[in-house]
Coordinates of C-alpha atoms and ligand atoms in Angstrom, one line a residue:
X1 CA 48.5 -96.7 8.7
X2 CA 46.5 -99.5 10.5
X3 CA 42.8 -99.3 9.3
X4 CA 40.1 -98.4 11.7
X5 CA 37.5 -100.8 12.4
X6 CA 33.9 -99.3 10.9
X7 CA 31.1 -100.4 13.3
X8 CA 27.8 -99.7 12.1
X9 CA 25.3 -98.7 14.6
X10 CA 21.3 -99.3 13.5
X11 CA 18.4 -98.3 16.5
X12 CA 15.5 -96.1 15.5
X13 CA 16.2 -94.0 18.9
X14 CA 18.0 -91.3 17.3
X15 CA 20.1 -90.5 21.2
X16 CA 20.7 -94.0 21.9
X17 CA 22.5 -94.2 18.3
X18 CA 24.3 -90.9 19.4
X19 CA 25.6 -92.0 22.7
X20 CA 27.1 -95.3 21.3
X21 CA 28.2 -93.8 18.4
X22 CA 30.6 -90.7 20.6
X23 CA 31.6 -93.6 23.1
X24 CA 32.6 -95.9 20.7
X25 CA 34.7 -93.2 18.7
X26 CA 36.0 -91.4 21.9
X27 CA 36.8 -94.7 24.0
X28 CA 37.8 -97.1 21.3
X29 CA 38.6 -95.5 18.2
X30 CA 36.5 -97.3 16.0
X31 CA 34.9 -95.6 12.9
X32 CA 30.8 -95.4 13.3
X33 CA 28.5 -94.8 11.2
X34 CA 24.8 -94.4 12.0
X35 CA 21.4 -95.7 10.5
X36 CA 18.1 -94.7 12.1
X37 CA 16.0 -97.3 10.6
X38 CA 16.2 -100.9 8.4
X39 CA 16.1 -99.4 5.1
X40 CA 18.8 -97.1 5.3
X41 CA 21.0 -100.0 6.9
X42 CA 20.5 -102.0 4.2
X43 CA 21.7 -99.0 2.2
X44 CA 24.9 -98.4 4.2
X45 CA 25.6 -102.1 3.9
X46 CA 25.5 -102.4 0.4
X47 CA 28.0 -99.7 -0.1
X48 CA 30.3 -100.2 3.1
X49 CA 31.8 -103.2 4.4
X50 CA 31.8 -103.4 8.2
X51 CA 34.1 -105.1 10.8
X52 CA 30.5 -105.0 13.1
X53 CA 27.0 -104.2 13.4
X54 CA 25.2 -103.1 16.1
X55 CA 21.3 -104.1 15.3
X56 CA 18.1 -103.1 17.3
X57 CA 15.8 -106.3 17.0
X58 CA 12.6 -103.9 16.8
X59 CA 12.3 -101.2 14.3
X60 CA 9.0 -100.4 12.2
X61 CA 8.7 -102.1 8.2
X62 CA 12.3 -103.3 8.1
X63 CA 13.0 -105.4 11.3
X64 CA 16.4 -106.2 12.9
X65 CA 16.2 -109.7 12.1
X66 CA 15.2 -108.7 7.9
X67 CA 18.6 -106.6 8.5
X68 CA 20.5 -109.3 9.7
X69 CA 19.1 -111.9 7.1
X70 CA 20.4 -109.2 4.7
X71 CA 23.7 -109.4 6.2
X72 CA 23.9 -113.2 6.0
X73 CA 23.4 -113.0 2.2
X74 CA 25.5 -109.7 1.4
X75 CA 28.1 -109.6 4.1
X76 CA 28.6 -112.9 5.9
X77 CA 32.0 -111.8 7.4
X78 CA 30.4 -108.9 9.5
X79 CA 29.8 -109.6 12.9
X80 CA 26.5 -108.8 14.4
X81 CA 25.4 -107.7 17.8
X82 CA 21.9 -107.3 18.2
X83 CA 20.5 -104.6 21.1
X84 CA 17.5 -105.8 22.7
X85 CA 15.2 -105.0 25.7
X86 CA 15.0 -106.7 28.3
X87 CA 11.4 -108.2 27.0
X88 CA 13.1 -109.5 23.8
X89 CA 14.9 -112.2 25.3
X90 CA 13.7 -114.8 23.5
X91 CA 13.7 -113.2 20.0
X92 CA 17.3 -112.5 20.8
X93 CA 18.2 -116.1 21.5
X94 CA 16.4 -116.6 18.2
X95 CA 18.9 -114.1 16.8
X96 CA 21.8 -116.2 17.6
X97 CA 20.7 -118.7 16.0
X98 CA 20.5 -117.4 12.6
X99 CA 23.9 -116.1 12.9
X100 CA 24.1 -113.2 15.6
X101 CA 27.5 -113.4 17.2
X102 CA 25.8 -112.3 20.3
X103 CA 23.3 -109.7 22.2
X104 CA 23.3 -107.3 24.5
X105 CA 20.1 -105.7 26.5
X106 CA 19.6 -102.0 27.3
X107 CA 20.2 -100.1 29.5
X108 CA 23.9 -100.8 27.7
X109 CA 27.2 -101.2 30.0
X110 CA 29.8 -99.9 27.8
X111 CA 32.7 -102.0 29.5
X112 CA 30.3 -105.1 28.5
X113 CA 29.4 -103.4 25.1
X114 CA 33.3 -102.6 24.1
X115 CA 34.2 -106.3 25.1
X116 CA 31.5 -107.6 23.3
X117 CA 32.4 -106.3 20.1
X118 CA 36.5 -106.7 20.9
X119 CA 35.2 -110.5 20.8
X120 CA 33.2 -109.9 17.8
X121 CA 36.3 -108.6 15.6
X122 CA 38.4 -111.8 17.0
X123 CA 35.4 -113.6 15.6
X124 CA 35.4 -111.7 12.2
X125 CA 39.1 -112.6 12.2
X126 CA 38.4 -116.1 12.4
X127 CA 36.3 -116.5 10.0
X128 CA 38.4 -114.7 7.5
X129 CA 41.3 -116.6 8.1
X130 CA 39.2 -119.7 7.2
X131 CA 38.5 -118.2 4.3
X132 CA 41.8 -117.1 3.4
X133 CA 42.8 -120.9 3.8
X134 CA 40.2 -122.1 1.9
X135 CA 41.7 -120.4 -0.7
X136 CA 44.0 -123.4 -1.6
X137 CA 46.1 -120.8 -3.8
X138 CA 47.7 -119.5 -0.6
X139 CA 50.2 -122.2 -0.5
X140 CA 52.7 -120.4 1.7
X141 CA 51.1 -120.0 5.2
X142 CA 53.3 -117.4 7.2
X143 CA 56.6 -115.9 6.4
X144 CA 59.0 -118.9 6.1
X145 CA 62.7 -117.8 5.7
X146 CA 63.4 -116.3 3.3
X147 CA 67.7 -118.0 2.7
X148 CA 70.4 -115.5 1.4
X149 CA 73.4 -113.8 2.4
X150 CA 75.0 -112.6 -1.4
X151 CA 74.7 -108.8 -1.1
X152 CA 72.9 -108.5 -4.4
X153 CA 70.1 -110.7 -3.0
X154 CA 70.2 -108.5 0.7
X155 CA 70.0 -105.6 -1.4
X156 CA 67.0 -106.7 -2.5
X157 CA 65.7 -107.7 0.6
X158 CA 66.4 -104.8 2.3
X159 CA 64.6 -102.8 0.0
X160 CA 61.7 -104.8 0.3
X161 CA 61.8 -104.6 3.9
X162 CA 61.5 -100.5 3.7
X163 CA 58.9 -100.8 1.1
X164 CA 57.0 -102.7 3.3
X165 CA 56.2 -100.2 5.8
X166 CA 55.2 -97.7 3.1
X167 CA 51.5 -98.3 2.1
X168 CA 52.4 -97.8 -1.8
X169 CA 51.7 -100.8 -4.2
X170 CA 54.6 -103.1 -5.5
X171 CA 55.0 -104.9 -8.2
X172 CA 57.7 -108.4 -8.1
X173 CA 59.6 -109.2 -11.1
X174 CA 61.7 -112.2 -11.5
X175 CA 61.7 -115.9 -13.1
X176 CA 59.5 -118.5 -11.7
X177 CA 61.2 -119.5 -8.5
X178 CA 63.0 -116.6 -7.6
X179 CA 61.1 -116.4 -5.0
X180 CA 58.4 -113.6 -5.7
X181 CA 55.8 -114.9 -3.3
X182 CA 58.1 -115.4 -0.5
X183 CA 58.8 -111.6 -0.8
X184 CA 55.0 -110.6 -1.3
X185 CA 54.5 -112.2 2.1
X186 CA 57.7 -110.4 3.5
X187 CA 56.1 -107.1 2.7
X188 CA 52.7 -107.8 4.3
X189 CA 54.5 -108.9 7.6
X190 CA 56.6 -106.2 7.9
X191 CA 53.2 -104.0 7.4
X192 CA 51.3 -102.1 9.4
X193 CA 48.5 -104.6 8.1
X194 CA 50.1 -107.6 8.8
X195 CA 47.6 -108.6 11.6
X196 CA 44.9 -108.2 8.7
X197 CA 44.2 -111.1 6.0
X198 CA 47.1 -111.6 3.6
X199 CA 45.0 -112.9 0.5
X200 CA 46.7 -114.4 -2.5
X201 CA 45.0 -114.9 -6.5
X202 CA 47.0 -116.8 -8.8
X203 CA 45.2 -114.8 -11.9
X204 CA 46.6 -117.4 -13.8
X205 CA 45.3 -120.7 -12.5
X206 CA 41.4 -118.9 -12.4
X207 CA 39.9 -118.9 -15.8
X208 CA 38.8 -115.4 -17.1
X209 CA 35.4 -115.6 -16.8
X210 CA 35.7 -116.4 -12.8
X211 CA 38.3 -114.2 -11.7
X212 CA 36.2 -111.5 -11.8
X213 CA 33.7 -113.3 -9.8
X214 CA 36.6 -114.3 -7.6
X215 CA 38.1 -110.7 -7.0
X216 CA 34.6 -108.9 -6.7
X217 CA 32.5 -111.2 -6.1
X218 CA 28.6 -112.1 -7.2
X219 CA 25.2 -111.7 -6.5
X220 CA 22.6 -113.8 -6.6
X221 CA 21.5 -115.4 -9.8
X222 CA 24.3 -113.4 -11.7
X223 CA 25.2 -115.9 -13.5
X224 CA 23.7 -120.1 -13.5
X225 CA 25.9 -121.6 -10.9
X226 CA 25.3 -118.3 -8.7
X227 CA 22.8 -119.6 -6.1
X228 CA 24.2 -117.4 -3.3
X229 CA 25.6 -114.0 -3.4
X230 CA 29.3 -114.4 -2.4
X231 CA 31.9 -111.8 -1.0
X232 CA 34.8 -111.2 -3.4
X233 CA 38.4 -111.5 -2.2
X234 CA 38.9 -107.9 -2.5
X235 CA 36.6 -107.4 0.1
X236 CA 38.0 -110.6 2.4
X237 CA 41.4 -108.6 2.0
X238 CA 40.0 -105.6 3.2
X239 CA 42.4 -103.6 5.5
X240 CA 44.9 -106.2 4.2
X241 CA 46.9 -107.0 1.6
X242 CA 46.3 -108.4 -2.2
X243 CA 48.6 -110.3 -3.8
X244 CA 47.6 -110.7 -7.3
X245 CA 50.4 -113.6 -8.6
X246 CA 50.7 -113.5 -11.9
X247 CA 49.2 -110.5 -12.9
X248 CA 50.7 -110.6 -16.8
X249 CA 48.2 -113.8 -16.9
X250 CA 44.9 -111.6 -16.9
X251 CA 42.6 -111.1 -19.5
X252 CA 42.3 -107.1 -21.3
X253 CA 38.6 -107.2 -20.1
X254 CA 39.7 -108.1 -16.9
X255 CA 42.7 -105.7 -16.2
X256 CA 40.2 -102.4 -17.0
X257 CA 38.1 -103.9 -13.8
X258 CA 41.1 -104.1 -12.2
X259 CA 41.9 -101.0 -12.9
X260 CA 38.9 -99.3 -12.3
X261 CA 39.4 -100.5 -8.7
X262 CA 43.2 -99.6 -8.5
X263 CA 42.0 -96.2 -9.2
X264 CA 39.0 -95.6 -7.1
X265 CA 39.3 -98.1 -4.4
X266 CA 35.8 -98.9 -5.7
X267 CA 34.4 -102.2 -7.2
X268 CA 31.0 -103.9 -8.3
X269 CA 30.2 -107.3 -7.5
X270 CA 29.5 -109.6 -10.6
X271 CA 25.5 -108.9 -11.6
X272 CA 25.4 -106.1 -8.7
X273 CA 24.3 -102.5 -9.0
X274 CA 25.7 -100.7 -5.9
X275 CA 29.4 -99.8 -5.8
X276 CA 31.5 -100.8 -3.1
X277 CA 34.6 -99.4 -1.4
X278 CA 37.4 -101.0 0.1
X279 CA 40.7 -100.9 1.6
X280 CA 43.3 -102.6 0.4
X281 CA 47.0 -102.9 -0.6
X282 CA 47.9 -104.5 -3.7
X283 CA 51.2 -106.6 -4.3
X284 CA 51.6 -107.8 -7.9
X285 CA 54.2 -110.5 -8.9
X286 CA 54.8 -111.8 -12.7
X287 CA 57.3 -113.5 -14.3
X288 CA 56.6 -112.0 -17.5
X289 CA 58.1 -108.6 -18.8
X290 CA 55.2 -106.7 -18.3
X291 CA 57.3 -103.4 -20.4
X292 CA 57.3 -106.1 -23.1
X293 CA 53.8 -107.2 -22.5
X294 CA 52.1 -103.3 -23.0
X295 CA 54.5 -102.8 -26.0
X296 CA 52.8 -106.1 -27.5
X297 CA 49.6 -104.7 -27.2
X298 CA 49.1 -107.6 -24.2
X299 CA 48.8 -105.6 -21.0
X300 CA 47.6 -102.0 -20.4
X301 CA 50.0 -99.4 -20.1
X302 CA 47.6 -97.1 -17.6
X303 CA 47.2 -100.5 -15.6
X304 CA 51.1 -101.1 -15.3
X305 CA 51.9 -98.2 -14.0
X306 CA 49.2 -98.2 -11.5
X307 CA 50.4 -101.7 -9.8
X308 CA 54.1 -100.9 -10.3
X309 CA 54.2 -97.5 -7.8
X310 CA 57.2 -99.1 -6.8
X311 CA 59.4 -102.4 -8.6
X312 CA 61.4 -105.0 -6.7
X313 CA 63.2 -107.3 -9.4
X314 CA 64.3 -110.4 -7.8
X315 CA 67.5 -111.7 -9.4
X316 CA 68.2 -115.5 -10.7
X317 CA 70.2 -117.9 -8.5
X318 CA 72.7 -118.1 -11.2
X319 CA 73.6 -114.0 -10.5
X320 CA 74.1 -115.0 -6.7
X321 CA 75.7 -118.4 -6.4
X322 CA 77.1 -118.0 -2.9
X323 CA 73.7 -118.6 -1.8
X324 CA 73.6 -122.0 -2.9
X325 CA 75.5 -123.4 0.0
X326 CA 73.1 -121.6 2.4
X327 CA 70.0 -122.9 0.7
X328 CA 71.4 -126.4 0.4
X329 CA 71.6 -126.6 4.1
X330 CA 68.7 -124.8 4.5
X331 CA 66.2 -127.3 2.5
X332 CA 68.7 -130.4 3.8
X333 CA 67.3 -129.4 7.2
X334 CA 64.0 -128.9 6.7
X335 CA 63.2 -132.2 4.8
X336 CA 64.6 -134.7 7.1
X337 CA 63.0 -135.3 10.4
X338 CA 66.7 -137.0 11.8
X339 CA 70.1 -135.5 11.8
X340 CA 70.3 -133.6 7.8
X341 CA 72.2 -135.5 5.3
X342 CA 75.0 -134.2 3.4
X343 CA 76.6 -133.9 0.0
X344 CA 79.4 -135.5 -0.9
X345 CA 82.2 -133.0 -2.5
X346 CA 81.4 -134.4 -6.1
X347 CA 77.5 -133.5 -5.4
X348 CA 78.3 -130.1 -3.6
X349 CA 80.0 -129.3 -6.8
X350 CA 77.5 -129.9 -9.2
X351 CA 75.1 -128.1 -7.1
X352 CA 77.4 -125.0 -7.7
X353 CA 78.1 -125.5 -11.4
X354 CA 74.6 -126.0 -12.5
X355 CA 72.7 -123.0 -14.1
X356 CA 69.6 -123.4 -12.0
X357 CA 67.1 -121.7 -14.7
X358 CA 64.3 -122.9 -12.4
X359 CA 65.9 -120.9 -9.6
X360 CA 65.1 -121.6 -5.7
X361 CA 62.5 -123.9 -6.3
X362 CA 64.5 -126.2 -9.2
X363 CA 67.0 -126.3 -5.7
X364 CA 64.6 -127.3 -3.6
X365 CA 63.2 -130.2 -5.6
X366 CA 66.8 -131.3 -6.4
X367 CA 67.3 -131.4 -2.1
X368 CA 64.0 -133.0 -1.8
X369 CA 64.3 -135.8 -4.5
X370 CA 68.0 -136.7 -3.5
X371 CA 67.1 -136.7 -0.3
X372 CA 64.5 -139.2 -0.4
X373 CA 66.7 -141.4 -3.3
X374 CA 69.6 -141.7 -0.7
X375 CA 69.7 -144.5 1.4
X376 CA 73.0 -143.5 3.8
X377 CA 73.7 -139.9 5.1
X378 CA 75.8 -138.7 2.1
X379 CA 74.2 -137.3 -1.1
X380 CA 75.9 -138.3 -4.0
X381 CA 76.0 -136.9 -7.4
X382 CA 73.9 -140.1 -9.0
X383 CA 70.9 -139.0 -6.4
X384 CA 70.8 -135.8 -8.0
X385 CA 68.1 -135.5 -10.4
X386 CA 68.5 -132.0 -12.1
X387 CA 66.5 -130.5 -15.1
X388 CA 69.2 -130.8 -18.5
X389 CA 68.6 -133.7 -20.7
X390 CA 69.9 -134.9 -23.8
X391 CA 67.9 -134.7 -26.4
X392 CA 65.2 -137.2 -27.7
X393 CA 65.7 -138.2 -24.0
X394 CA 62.3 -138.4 -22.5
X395 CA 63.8 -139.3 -18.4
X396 CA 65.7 -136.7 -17.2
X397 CA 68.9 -138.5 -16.3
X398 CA 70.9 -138.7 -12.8
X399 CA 73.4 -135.5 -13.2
X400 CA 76.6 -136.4 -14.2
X401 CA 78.5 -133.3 -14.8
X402 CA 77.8 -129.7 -16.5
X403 CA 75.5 -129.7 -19.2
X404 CA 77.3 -130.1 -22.7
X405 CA 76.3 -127.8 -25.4
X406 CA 73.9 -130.2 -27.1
X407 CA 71.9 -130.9 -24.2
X408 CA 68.5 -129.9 -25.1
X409 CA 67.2 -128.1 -22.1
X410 CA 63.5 -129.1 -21.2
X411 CA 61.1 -126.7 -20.1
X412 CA 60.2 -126.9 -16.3
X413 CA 56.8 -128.3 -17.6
X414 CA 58.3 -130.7 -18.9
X415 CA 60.1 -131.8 -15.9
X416 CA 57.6 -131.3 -13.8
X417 CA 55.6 -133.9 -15.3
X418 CA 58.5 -136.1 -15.6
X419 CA 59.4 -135.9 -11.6
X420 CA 55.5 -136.4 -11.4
X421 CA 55.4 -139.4 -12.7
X422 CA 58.3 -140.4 -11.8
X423 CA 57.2 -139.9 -8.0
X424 CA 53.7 -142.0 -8.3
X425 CA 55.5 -144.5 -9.9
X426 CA 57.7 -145.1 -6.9
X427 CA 54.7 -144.5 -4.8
X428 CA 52.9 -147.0 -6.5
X429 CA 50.3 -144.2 -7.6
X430 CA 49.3 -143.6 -4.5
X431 CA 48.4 -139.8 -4.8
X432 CA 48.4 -139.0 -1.2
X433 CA 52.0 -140.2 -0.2
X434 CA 53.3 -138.5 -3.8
X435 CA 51.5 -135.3 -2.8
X436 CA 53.6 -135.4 0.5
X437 CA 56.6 -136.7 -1.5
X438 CA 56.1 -133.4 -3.9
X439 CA 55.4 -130.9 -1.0
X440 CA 52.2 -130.3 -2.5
X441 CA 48.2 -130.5 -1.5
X442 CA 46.8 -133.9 -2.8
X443 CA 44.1 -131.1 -4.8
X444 CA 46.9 -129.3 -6.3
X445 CA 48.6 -133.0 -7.7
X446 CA 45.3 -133.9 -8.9
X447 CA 44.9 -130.9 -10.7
X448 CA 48.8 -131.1 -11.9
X449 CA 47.9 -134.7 -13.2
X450 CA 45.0 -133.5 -15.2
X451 CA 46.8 -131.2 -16.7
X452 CA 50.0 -133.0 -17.9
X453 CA 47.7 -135.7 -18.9
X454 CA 49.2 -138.2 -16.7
X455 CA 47.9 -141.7 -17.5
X456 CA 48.1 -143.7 -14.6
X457 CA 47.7 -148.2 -14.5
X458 CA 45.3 -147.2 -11.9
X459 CA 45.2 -144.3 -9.9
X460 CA 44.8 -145.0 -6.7
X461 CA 42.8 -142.9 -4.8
X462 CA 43.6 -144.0 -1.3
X463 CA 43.8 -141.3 1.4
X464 CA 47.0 -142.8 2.9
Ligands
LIG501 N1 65.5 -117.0 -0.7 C1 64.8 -118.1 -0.4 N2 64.9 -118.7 0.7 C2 64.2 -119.9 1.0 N3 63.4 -120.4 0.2 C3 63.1 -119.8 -1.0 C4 63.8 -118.6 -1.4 N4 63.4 -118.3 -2.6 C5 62.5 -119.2 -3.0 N5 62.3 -120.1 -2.0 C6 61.5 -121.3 -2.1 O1 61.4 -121.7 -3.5 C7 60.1 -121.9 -3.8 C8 59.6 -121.0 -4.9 O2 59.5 -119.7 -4.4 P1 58.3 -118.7 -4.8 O3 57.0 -119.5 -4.9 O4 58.3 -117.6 -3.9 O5 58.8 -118.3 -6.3 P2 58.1 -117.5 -7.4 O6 59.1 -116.5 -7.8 O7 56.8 -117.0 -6.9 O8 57.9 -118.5 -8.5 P3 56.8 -118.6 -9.7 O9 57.1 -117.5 -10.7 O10 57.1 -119.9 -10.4 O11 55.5 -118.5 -9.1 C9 59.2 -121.9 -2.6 O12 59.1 -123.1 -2.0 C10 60.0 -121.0 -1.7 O13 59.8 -121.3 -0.3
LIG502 MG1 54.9 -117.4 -7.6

């Protein structure tokens, strides 16, 4: 069910706040809720989020503008309209600019009024979806195609597609690049919230002690480096959906939050007293066993079976190797700006034989790298650069046939960091052109070459 907008209305003229509030319920179908005075707004704010706020500059102790300064701090996604008279023209303009999206005098015109705050919610939209981008851990913007025709892989993506339109939470099994995030952003499109945020955490990449500050959010002071209160993403998702990406990553203090608000709907920011409510849909996706995680004693029971209402296990590329051909092409396409290379029979063949046991994405590299090693139009098998080694063999080697039985097979870590440095090498350690080279955010390759340690002549820091 698509959520209703919840408007706030604040005026300390009881039947002015009683005719907005029935024509805003009756004409646009917005929820309203009503506070006669500043005090009791600041109340409903704390405990509510709101899509808008309609603010009457002049009300006795609390003021309008101490309401909105409140709302700045507390709530900066809200939208606020301020209601003024005529006479208040200039404190209105004042208004706007400490961060009223606009104002509107009485006697009120509800055609203008409904318009105003139409605009208001495109605004709020805006902003979120800077937010949700600023987020650098949503790496996939969109739903991209998702590639695959084998019916074991349809199966699952049919499923996924039905789920989607219920409104229970779903939890993504599968090894790392099976494509679990692909599907998380299948479900929200398909949605009934898909034209609300989308908001992804990778609980593993945030350490413990800031993903709760991430997910709920902080007040003030709460801790040193808080000099700001700050919303958390569960309330930036609101209406939405959350994907929580490696949810076997998070800490036991951390999954009975989480838990707490699974079961309630109801959080607390970090170093705040009043309990807040939102709406939102939760998609988990881990590559761990989580069954194999609670019997260890790792993961709480109570907390699996509250994300995993519903299971969608996404099944390795070696189970479904008719899709290879498909997603060959597919990548081929997408990386080269001319007319796609191809592969030559010898190449097409390896691509089939290999085990893949970094799935979609280990493809997608191999397409990538080969297709910037190539120099003609055909791929041959000495461009491919695929993950078995030898052992004691510190450079993965060009692929030159099935793995033997002594190849020692690295871990995708390992490889990673290989093809890592194997990229700024060739790009002279210029980070920006091996970020574009890897299909990653220059931030995201800094952050990969602090963590493999990378130790580079010089690392050039060049923007282009
Ligand atoms: N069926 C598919 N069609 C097209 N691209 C795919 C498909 N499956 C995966 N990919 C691509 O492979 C890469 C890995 O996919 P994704 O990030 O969804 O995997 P994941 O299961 O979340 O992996 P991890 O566990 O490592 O996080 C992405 O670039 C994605 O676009
Ligand atoms: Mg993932």
């Amino acid at each position: 069910m698509a959520k209703k907008y919840q408007i706030l209305v604040v005026d300390d003229e009881e039947p002015i706040t009683f005719l907005l509030k029935r024509a805003l319920e009756e004409l646009a179908d917005y929820d309203v809720d009503v506070a006669l005075n500043g005090t009791e707004a600041i109340n409903r704010i704390q405990s509510t989020l709101y899509d808008v706020v309609l603010l009457d500059i002049r009300m006795p102790r609390v003021s309008g503008i101490d309401v909105l300064k409140f709302l700045n701090e507390h709530s900066p996604t809200t939208q606020v309209i301020m209601l003024t008279n005529v006479v208040d023209y200039k404190t209105a303009i004042e208004t706007i600019k400490l961060g009223a999206y606009d104002f509107i005098s009485k006697p009120y015109d509800t055609e203008q009024l409904l318009t105003t705050i139409a605009r208001a919610l495109e605004r709020r939209q805006l902003v979120i979806d800077k937010e949700v981008m600023k987020n650098e851990l949503n790496r996939i913007g969109g739903s991209s195609g998702i590639i695959g025709e084998s019916p074991i892989f349809r199966n699952v993506i049919d499923n996924a597609r039905k789920i989607a339109a219920s409104e229970s939470f779903v939890l993504i099994q599968g090894a790392s690049g099976t494509g679990k995030e692909l599907v998380a952003h299948l479900i929200h499109n398909e949605s009934s919230r898909k034209d609300l945020p989308f908001v992804a955490v990778n609980c593993a990449s945030i350490p413990d002690q800031l993903l709760e500050s991430e997910l709920f959010g902080h007040e003030k002071g709460s801790f040193t480096s808080a000099y700001s209160a700050k919303q958390g993403l569960v309330e930036v998702a609101h209406g939405g959906t959350l994907f929580l990406d490696e949810v076997g990553d998070i800490s036991p203090p951390t999954q009975a939050k989480l838990l707490r608000f699974l079961e309630t709907g109801e959080f607390r920011r970090v170093g705040g007293t009043a309990s807040m409510k939102v709406d939102v849909r939760v998609v988990s996706a881990t590559n761990k066993n989580l069954q194999k995680e609670v019997q260890n004693g790792r993961f709480r029971e109570d907390l699996l079976y509250r994300l995993n209402v519903v299971s969608i296990q996404l099944p390795p590329l070696r189970e479904r190797k008719e899709d290879i051909p498909m997603l060959i092409d597919y990548f081929l396409k997408r990386k080269s700006k001319a007319e796609p290379k191809h592969l030559s029979a010898e190449a097409f063949s390896i691509m089939m034989h290999h085990d893949w046991p970094g799935n979609v994405r280990e493809l997608e590299h191999v397409i990538e790298g080969a297709s910037v090693l190539c120099q003609g139009d055909t791929i041959e098998a000495h461009d491919l650069w695929m993950n078995p080694a030898l052992s004691n063999n510190q450079e993965p080697r060009a692929f030159s046939g099935p793995p033997g039985k002594n190849d020692r097979m690295m871990s995708l870590e390992e490889l990673e960091k290989i093809h890592i440095e194997k990229v700024l090498r060739h790009q002279r350690w210029n980070r920006a052109k091996s970020a574009r080279m890897l299909g990653i955010t220059p931030k995201t390759l800094y952050l990969k070459i602090k963590r493999y340690k990378i130790k580079a002549p010089t690392l050039s820091m060049d923007t282009d």
